[in-house]
Amino acid sequence: MAVAQDGNSNIFLVAFALVEGETADGLGFFLKNLRMHVAPQPDMCLISDKHASIESAYNNPDNGYALNQPTFHYYRNKIDMANGDALRWLDNIPVGKWTREFDGGRRWGHMTINLVESMNSIFKGTRNLPITELVRATYYRMGSLFAEKGAKWGAVLNSGKTFTESCIKVMKEETSKSNTHQVRIFDYNHNTFSVKETMDHGEGKHMRDYKVNLIDLWCDYGKYQAYRVPCSHVIAACSVVRQDAYALFSDVYRVANLFGVYITSFPFIPYDEYWPSFDGDQNFHNPIMHRNNKGRPVSSRIRTEMDRYDKLERKCVLCRLPGHNRTNCPNGGTINN
């Protein structure tokens, strides 16, 4: 499945497919149709769990957490001192693929596949359903979600609000921090500023001066470039020259664009007797491949390549040695209760 996040930090499913497994052919089919029907725009950033079949499908022609450069180089040196081999391995990977500072802003602050994992846990209850019911349950759930969200954001838009709830919350927090900064104007056009922190806000960095350029949409801190939301340093600079900091928000955080995400309704699937006749090929399941599992089926979260766990070694309950059970325990007669 492929997921996205809207301008209010809500996660929703944009595409899913049923394939035989995590193979190059299956993922190639998914990525090819994702590019064709969902995300044809250029400069897309693909964040995955580095599964070998994903890399193979992505490279088929047919189909770092540092917020700024100084922080990146600081931790790069720390890695070099701890393990030179690890650094040499990292240097073989283009920095745009694993750092926020050098990704051109395409990650929007996301470094892991947590968005997919969150959706993974929501849909785990449907994975044991037959294929038809699995598709139906997923489709109906998304149809209801889009109808609910569309009504909500349509009402918010009609109320006259411009920006999303999450933006307003972040803006209040960053504005509170900006009131403690000292700002100096560094050019006669009032575009470049030096913003000095005078209070530690507990973000894990030393207080220092940061360069802000309102024309280039740049702040040395790096948060603004990553999230497209004015940080406290940018807000402080805007306050000095009486510029509206809200004008520097990305358009994705505007209520009008958020409403545009959910404005499309899912058509309801009519009763099958109203369907047009189908003259194409029909597929049937192979009864030989049916597996009869003993006991009740156990449903758990859908595990991915990110999950690593060691299987516990089974031991006999009588002698506590591996390799057999209590039924055929060779030491059964010598164990004292």
Coordinates of C-alpha atoms in Angstrom, one line a residue:
M1 CA 0.0 0.0 0.0
A2 CA 1.0 3.6 -0.5
V3 CA -0.1 6.3 2.0
A4 CA 0.0 10.0 2.2
Q5 CA -0.3 12.7 4.9
D6 CA -2.6 15.8 4.4
G7 CA -1.9 19.3 5.6
N8 CA -3.4 18.6 9.0
S9 CA -1.1 15.6 9.7
N10 CA -3.8 13.0 9.0
I11 CA -2.8 9.8 7.3
F12 CA -4.8 8.3 4.5
L13 CA -4.5 5.5 1.9
V14 CA -3.9 6.5 -1.7
A15 CA -3.3 3.2 -3.3
F16 CA -3.3 -0.5 -2.5
A17 CA -2.9 -3.7 -4.5
L18 CA -3.1 -7.5 -3.9
V19 CA 0.0 -9.3 -5.2
E20 CA 1.4 -12.8 -4.6
G21 CA 4.1 -11.5 -2.3
E22 CA 7.0 -9.0 -1.8
T23 CA 8.6 -10.0 -5.1
A24 CA 10.1 -7.8 -7.8
D25 CA 7.3 -8.6 -10.2
G26 CA 4.6 -7.8 -7.6
L27 CA 6.1 -4.6 -6.5
G28 CA 7.0 -3.7 -10.0
F29 CA 3.3 -4.0 -10.9
F30 CA 2.3 -1.8 -8.0
L31 CA 4.9 0.9 -8.6
K32 CA 4.2 1.0 -12.3
N33 CA 0.5 1.6 -11.7
L34 CA 1.2 4.0 -8.8
R35 CA 3.2 6.2 -11.1
M36 CA 0.7 5.9 -14.0
H37 CA -2.6 6.5 -12.1
V38 CA -1.7 8.2 -8.8
A39 CA 1.6 10.0 -8.7
P40 CA 2.7 11.0 -12.3
Q41 CA 4.4 14.2 -11.1
P42 CA 8.3 14.5 -11.2
D43 CA 10.7 14.7 -8.2
M44 CA 8.9 12.1 -6.1
C45 CA 10.6 10.8 -3.0
L46 CA 10.2 7.1 -2.3
I47 CA 10.6 6.1 1.4
S48 CA 10.7 2.3 1.9
D49 CA 12.1 -0.3 4.2
K50 CA 14.9 -1.1 1.7
H51 CA 13.5 -4.5 0.9
A52 CA 15.6 -6.0 -1.9
S53 CA 12.6 -6.5 -4.2
I54 CA 11.5 -2.9 -3.8
E55 CA 14.9 -1.7 -4.9
S56 CA 14.9 -4.1 -7.8
A57 CA 11.4 -2.9 -8.9
Y58 CA 12.3 0.8 -8.4
N59 CA 15.4 0.5 -10.5
N60 CA 13.6 -1.3 -13.3
P61 CA 13.3 1.2 -16.2
D62 CA 9.8 -0.2 -17.0
N63 CA 8.2 0.6 -14.0
G64 CA 19.7 10.8 8.3
Y65 CA 17.9 13.0 10.7
A66 CA 20.2 16.1 10.6
L67 CA 18.2 19.2 9.8
N68 CA 21.1 21.3 8.7
Q69 CA 24.6 20.8 7.2
P70 CA 26.7 21.6 10.3
T71 CA 24.7 19.0 12.3
F72 CA 25.1 16.5 9.6
H73 CA 28.9 16.9 9.4
Y74 CA 29.1 16.8 13.2
Y75 CA 27.4 13.4 13.4
R76 CA 29.3 12.2 10.4
N77 CA 32.6 12.9 12.3
K78 CA 31.1 11.1 15.3
I79 CA 30.4 8.0 13.2
D80 CA 33.9 8.2 11.7
M81 CA 35.5 8.2 15.2
A82 CA 33.3 5.3 16.4
N83 CA 33.5 3.1 13.3
G84 CA 35.4 4.0 10.1
D85 CA 33.9 1.1 8.2
A86 CA 30.4 2.3 9.0
L87 CA 31.2 5.7 7.6
R88 CA 32.7 4.3 4.4
W89 CA 29.5 2.2 3.9
L90 CA 27.4 5.3 4.4
D91 CA 29.5 7.4 2.0
N92 CA 28.6 4.9 -0.8
I93 CA 25.0 6.0 -0.5
P94 CA 24.0 9.4 -2.0
V95 CA 23.2 11.7 0.9
G96 CA 19.9 12.8 -0.7
K97 CA 18.6 9.3 0.0
W98 CA 19.1 9.2 3.7
T99 CA 19.4 12.8 5.1
R100 CA 16.8 15.5 5.5
E101 CA 19.4 18.3 4.8
F102 CA 20.3 17.1 1.3
D103 CA 16.9 15.7 0.2
G104 CA 15.7 18.9 -1.4
G105 CA 12.8 19.1 0.9
R106 CA 11.0 16.1 -0.7
R107 CA 10.7 14.2 2.6
W108 CA 8.7 16.9 4.4
G109 CA 10.5 15.8 7.5
H110 CA 9.7 12.1 7.3
M111 CA 12.7 9.7 7.6
T112 CA 11.0 6.4 8.3
I113 CA 8.0 4.3 7.1
N114 CA 6.0 5.0 10.3
L115 CA 3.1 6.4 8.2
V116 CA 2.7 3.0 6.5
E117 CA 3.2 1.2 9.7
S118 CA 0.3 3.2 11.3
M119 CA -2.0 2.3 8.4
N120 CA -0.7 -1.3 8.6
S121 CA -2.0 -1.7 12.1
I122 CA -5.4 -0.3 11.1
F123 CA -6.0 -2.7 8.3
K124 CA -4.6 -5.8 10.0
G125 CA -8.2 -7.0 10.8
T126 CA -9.0 -7.4 7.1
R127 CA -6.0 -9.4 6.0
N128 CA -7.7 -12.8 6.8
L129 CA -10.8 -12.0 4.7
P130 CA -11.4 -13.5 1.3
I131 CA -10.1 -11.3 -1.5
T132 CA -13.5 -9.9 -2.5
E133 CA -14.4 -9.0 1.1
L134 CA -10.9 -7.6 1.7
V135 CA -11.3 -5.2 -1.3
R136 CA -14.8 -4.3 -0.3
A137 CA -13.9 -3.6 3.3
T138 CA -11.0 -1.4 2.3
Y139 CA -13.0 0.4 -0.4
Y140 CA -16.0 1.1 1.9
R141 CA -13.7 2.3 4.7
M142 CA -12.0 4.8 2.5
G143 CA -15.3 5.9 1.0
S144 CA -16.7 6.7 4.4
L145 CA -13.4 8.4 5.5
F146 CA -13.4 10.7 2.5
A147 CA -17.1 11.6 2.9
E148 CA -16.5 12.4 6.6
K149 CA -13.3 14.4 6.0
G150 CA -14.8 16.2 3.0
A151 CA -17.8 17.4 5.1
K152 CA -15.5 18.5 7.9
W153 CA -13.1 20.5 5.8
G154 CA -15.9 21.9 3.7
A155 CA -17.5 23.3 6.9
V156 CA -14.1 24.7 8.0
L157 CA -13.6 26.3 4.6
N158 CA -17.1 27.9 4.7
S159 CA -16.3 29.3 8.2
G160 CA -13.6 31.5 6.7
K161 CA -10.5 29.8 8.2
T162 CA -7.5 29.8 6.0
F163 CA -5.0 27.4 7.6
T164 CA -5.3 24.0 9.2
E165 CA -5.6 23.2 12.9
S166 CA -2.1 21.7 13.1
C167 CA -0.6 24.9 11.5
I168 CA -2.3 27.1 14.0
K169 CA -1.0 25.0 16.8
V170 CA 2.6 25.0 15.5
M171 CA 2.4 28.8 14.8
K172 CA 1.4 29.5 18.4
E173 CA 4.3 27.4 19.8
E174 CA 6.9 29.0 17.4
T175 CA 5.6 32.5 18.0
S176 CA 6.0 32.0 21.8
K177 CA 9.6 31.0 21.2
S178 CA 10.2 33.9 18.8
N179 CA 9.5 36.5 21.5
T180 CA 12.7 35.5 23.2
H181 CA 14.9 36.0 20.1
Q182 CA 17.0 39.1 19.3
V183 CA 16.9 40.1 15.6
R184 CA 19.4 42.3 13.6
I185 CA 18.7 43.4 10.0
F186 CA 21.7 42.7 7.7
D187 CA 20.8 44.3 4.4
Y188 CA 19.1 47.5 3.3
N189 CA 16.3 45.5 1.6
H190 CA 15.3 44.0 4.9
N191 CA 15.7 40.4 3.5
T192 CA 18.6 39.0 5.5
F193 CA 18.6 38.8 9.3
S194 CA 20.7 37.5 12.2
V195 CA 18.4 35.9 14.8
K196 CA 20.0 35.2 18.2
E197 CA 18.5 32.8 20.7
T198 CA 18.5 34.1 24.3
M199 CA 16.6 31.2 25.9
D200 CA 17.0 27.4 25.8
H201 CA 13.7 25.9 24.6
G202 CA 14.9 22.3 25.2
E203 CA 15.3 21.2 21.6
G204 CA 18.7 19.7 22.2
K205 CA 20.8 22.5 20.5
H206 CA 23.0 25.2 21.9
M207 CA 21.8 28.8 21.8
R208 CA 23.4 30.6 18.8
D209 CA 22.8 33.0 15.9
Y210 CA 21.0 31.9 12.9
K211 CA 20.9 33.4 9.4
V212 CA 17.4 34.0 8.0
N213 CA 16.7 35.1 4.4
L214 CA 13.0 35.7 3.7
I215 CA 13.5 35.9 -0.1
D216 CA 15.4 32.6 -0.3
L217 CA 13.0 31.0 2.2
W218 CA 16.0 30.0 4.3
C219 CA 16.9 29.6 7.9
D220 CA 20.2 28.1 9.1
Y221 CA 18.2 26.1 11.8
G222 CA 16.8 23.9 9.0
K223 CA 13.3 23.3 10.3
Y224 CA 11.7 25.7 7.9
Q225 CA 13.1 24.0 4.8
A226 CA 12.1 20.6 6.1
Y227 CA 8.5 21.3 7.0
R228 CA 7.7 24.4 5.0
V229 CA 6.3 26.0 8.2
P230 CA 7.9 29.2 9.6
C231 CA 10.1 28.4 12.6
S232 CA 10.6 30.8 15.5
H233 CA 13.6 32.4 13.9
V234 CA 11.7 33.2 10.7
I235 CA 8.7 34.5 12.7
A236 CA 11.0 36.8 14.7
A237 CA 12.5 38.2 11.5
C238 CA 9.0 38.7 10.0
S239 CA 7.9 40.5 13.2
V240 CA 10.7 43.1 12.9
V241 CA 9.8 44.1 9.3
R242 CA 6.1 43.7 9.9
Q243 CA 5.7 40.9 7.4
D244 CA 3.0 38.3 7.7
A245 CA 4.6 35.0 8.6
Y246 CA 1.5 33.1 7.5
A247 CA 2.3 34.1 3.9
L248 CA 5.4 31.8 4.2
F249 CA 3.4 28.6 4.8
S250 CA 3.3 26.1 2.1
D251 CA 0.0 25.9 0.2
V252 CA -0.5 22.3 1.4
Y253 CA -1.4 23.7 4.8
R254 CA -4.3 25.8 3.5
V255 CA -7.8 24.6 4.2
A256 CA -8.8 25.1 0.6
N257 CA -6.2 22.6 -0.6
L258 CA -7.0 20.2 2.3
F259 CA -10.6 20.3 1.2
G260 CA -9.5 19.5 -2.3
V261 CA -7.9 16.3 -1.0
Y262 CA -11.2 14.9 0.2
I263 CA -13.6 16.6 -2.3
T264 CA -13.7 13.5 -4.6
S265 CA -16.4 11.0 -3.5
F266 CA -16.0 7.2 -4.0
P267 CA -18.8 5.9 -6.2
F268 CA -21.0 3.3 -4.4
I269 CA -20.7 -0.2 -5.8
P270 CA -24.2 -1.2 -7.1
Y271 CA -25.9 -4.6 -6.5
D272 CA -24.1 -7.1 -8.8
E273 CA -27.2 -7.8 -10.9
Y274 CA -26.9 -4.2 -12.2
W275 CA -23.4 -4.8 -13.4
P276 CA -22.7 -5.0 -17.1
S277 CA -22.0 -8.5 -18.5
F278 CA -18.3 -9.5 -18.6
D279 CA -16.9 -11.5 -21.5
G280 CA -13.2 -11.5 -20.5
D281 CA -11.1 -14.2 -18.9
Q282 CA -12.2 -15.5 -15.5
N283 CA -9.8 -16.7 -12.8
F284 CA -10.5 -19.5 -10.3
H285 CA -8.5 -20.5 -7.3
N286 CA -6.4 -23.7 -7.3
P287 CA -7.9 -26.1 -4.7
I288 CA -4.5 -27.9 -4.5
M289 CA -2.9 -24.8 -3.0
H290 CA -5.5 -24.6 -0.1
R291 CA -3.9 -25.1 3.3
N292 CA -5.8 -26.5 6.2
N293 CA -4.4 -25.0 9.4
K294 CA -5.0 -26.7 12.7
G295 CA -6.7 -24.8 15.5
R296 CA -8.2 -21.3 15.4
P297 CA -6.5 -18.8 13.2
V298 CA -4.4 -16.2 15.1
S299 CA -4.5 -12.6 13.8
S300 CA -1.7 -10.3 14.8
R301 CA -0.2 -7.1 13.4
I302 CA 1.1 -7.4 9.8
R303 CA 4.8 -7.9 10.1
T304 CA 7.2 -6.3 7.7
E305 CA 10.9 -6.4 7.0
M306 CA 11.3 -3.8 9.8
D307 CA 10.4 -6.4 12.4
R308 CA 13.2 -8.5 13.7
Y309 CA 12.8 -11.0 16.4
D310 CA 14.5 -14.2 17.4
K311 CA 12.5 -17.4 17.7
L312 CA 12.7 -19.0 21.1
E313 CA 14.2 -22.4 21.3
R314 CA 11.7 -25.0 22.3
K315 CA 12.7 -27.2 25.3
C316 CA 11.2 -30.3 26.8
V317 CA 9.0 -29.4 29.8
L318 CA 10.4 -32.4 31.8
C319 CA 14.2 -32.2 31.4
R320 CA 14.4 -28.6 29.9
L321 CA 16.6 -29.8 27.1
P322 CA 16.1 -29.0 23.4
G323 CA 15.4 -31.4 20.5
H324 CA 12.4 -33.3 21.9
N325 CA 9.2 -33.0 23.9
R326 CA 7.7 -34.6 26.9
T327 CA 6.2 -37.4 24.8
N328 CA 9.5 -38.8 23.5
C329 CA 11.7 -37.5 26.3
P330 CA 14.7 -39.9 26.7
N331 CA 15.2 -38.7 30.3
G332 CA 11.5 -38.9 31.3
G333 CA 12.1 -41.8 33.8
T334 CA 15.0 -40.1 35.5
I335 CA 13.4 -36.7 36.3
N336 CA 12.2 -36.3 39.8
N337 CA 9.1 -34.2 40.4

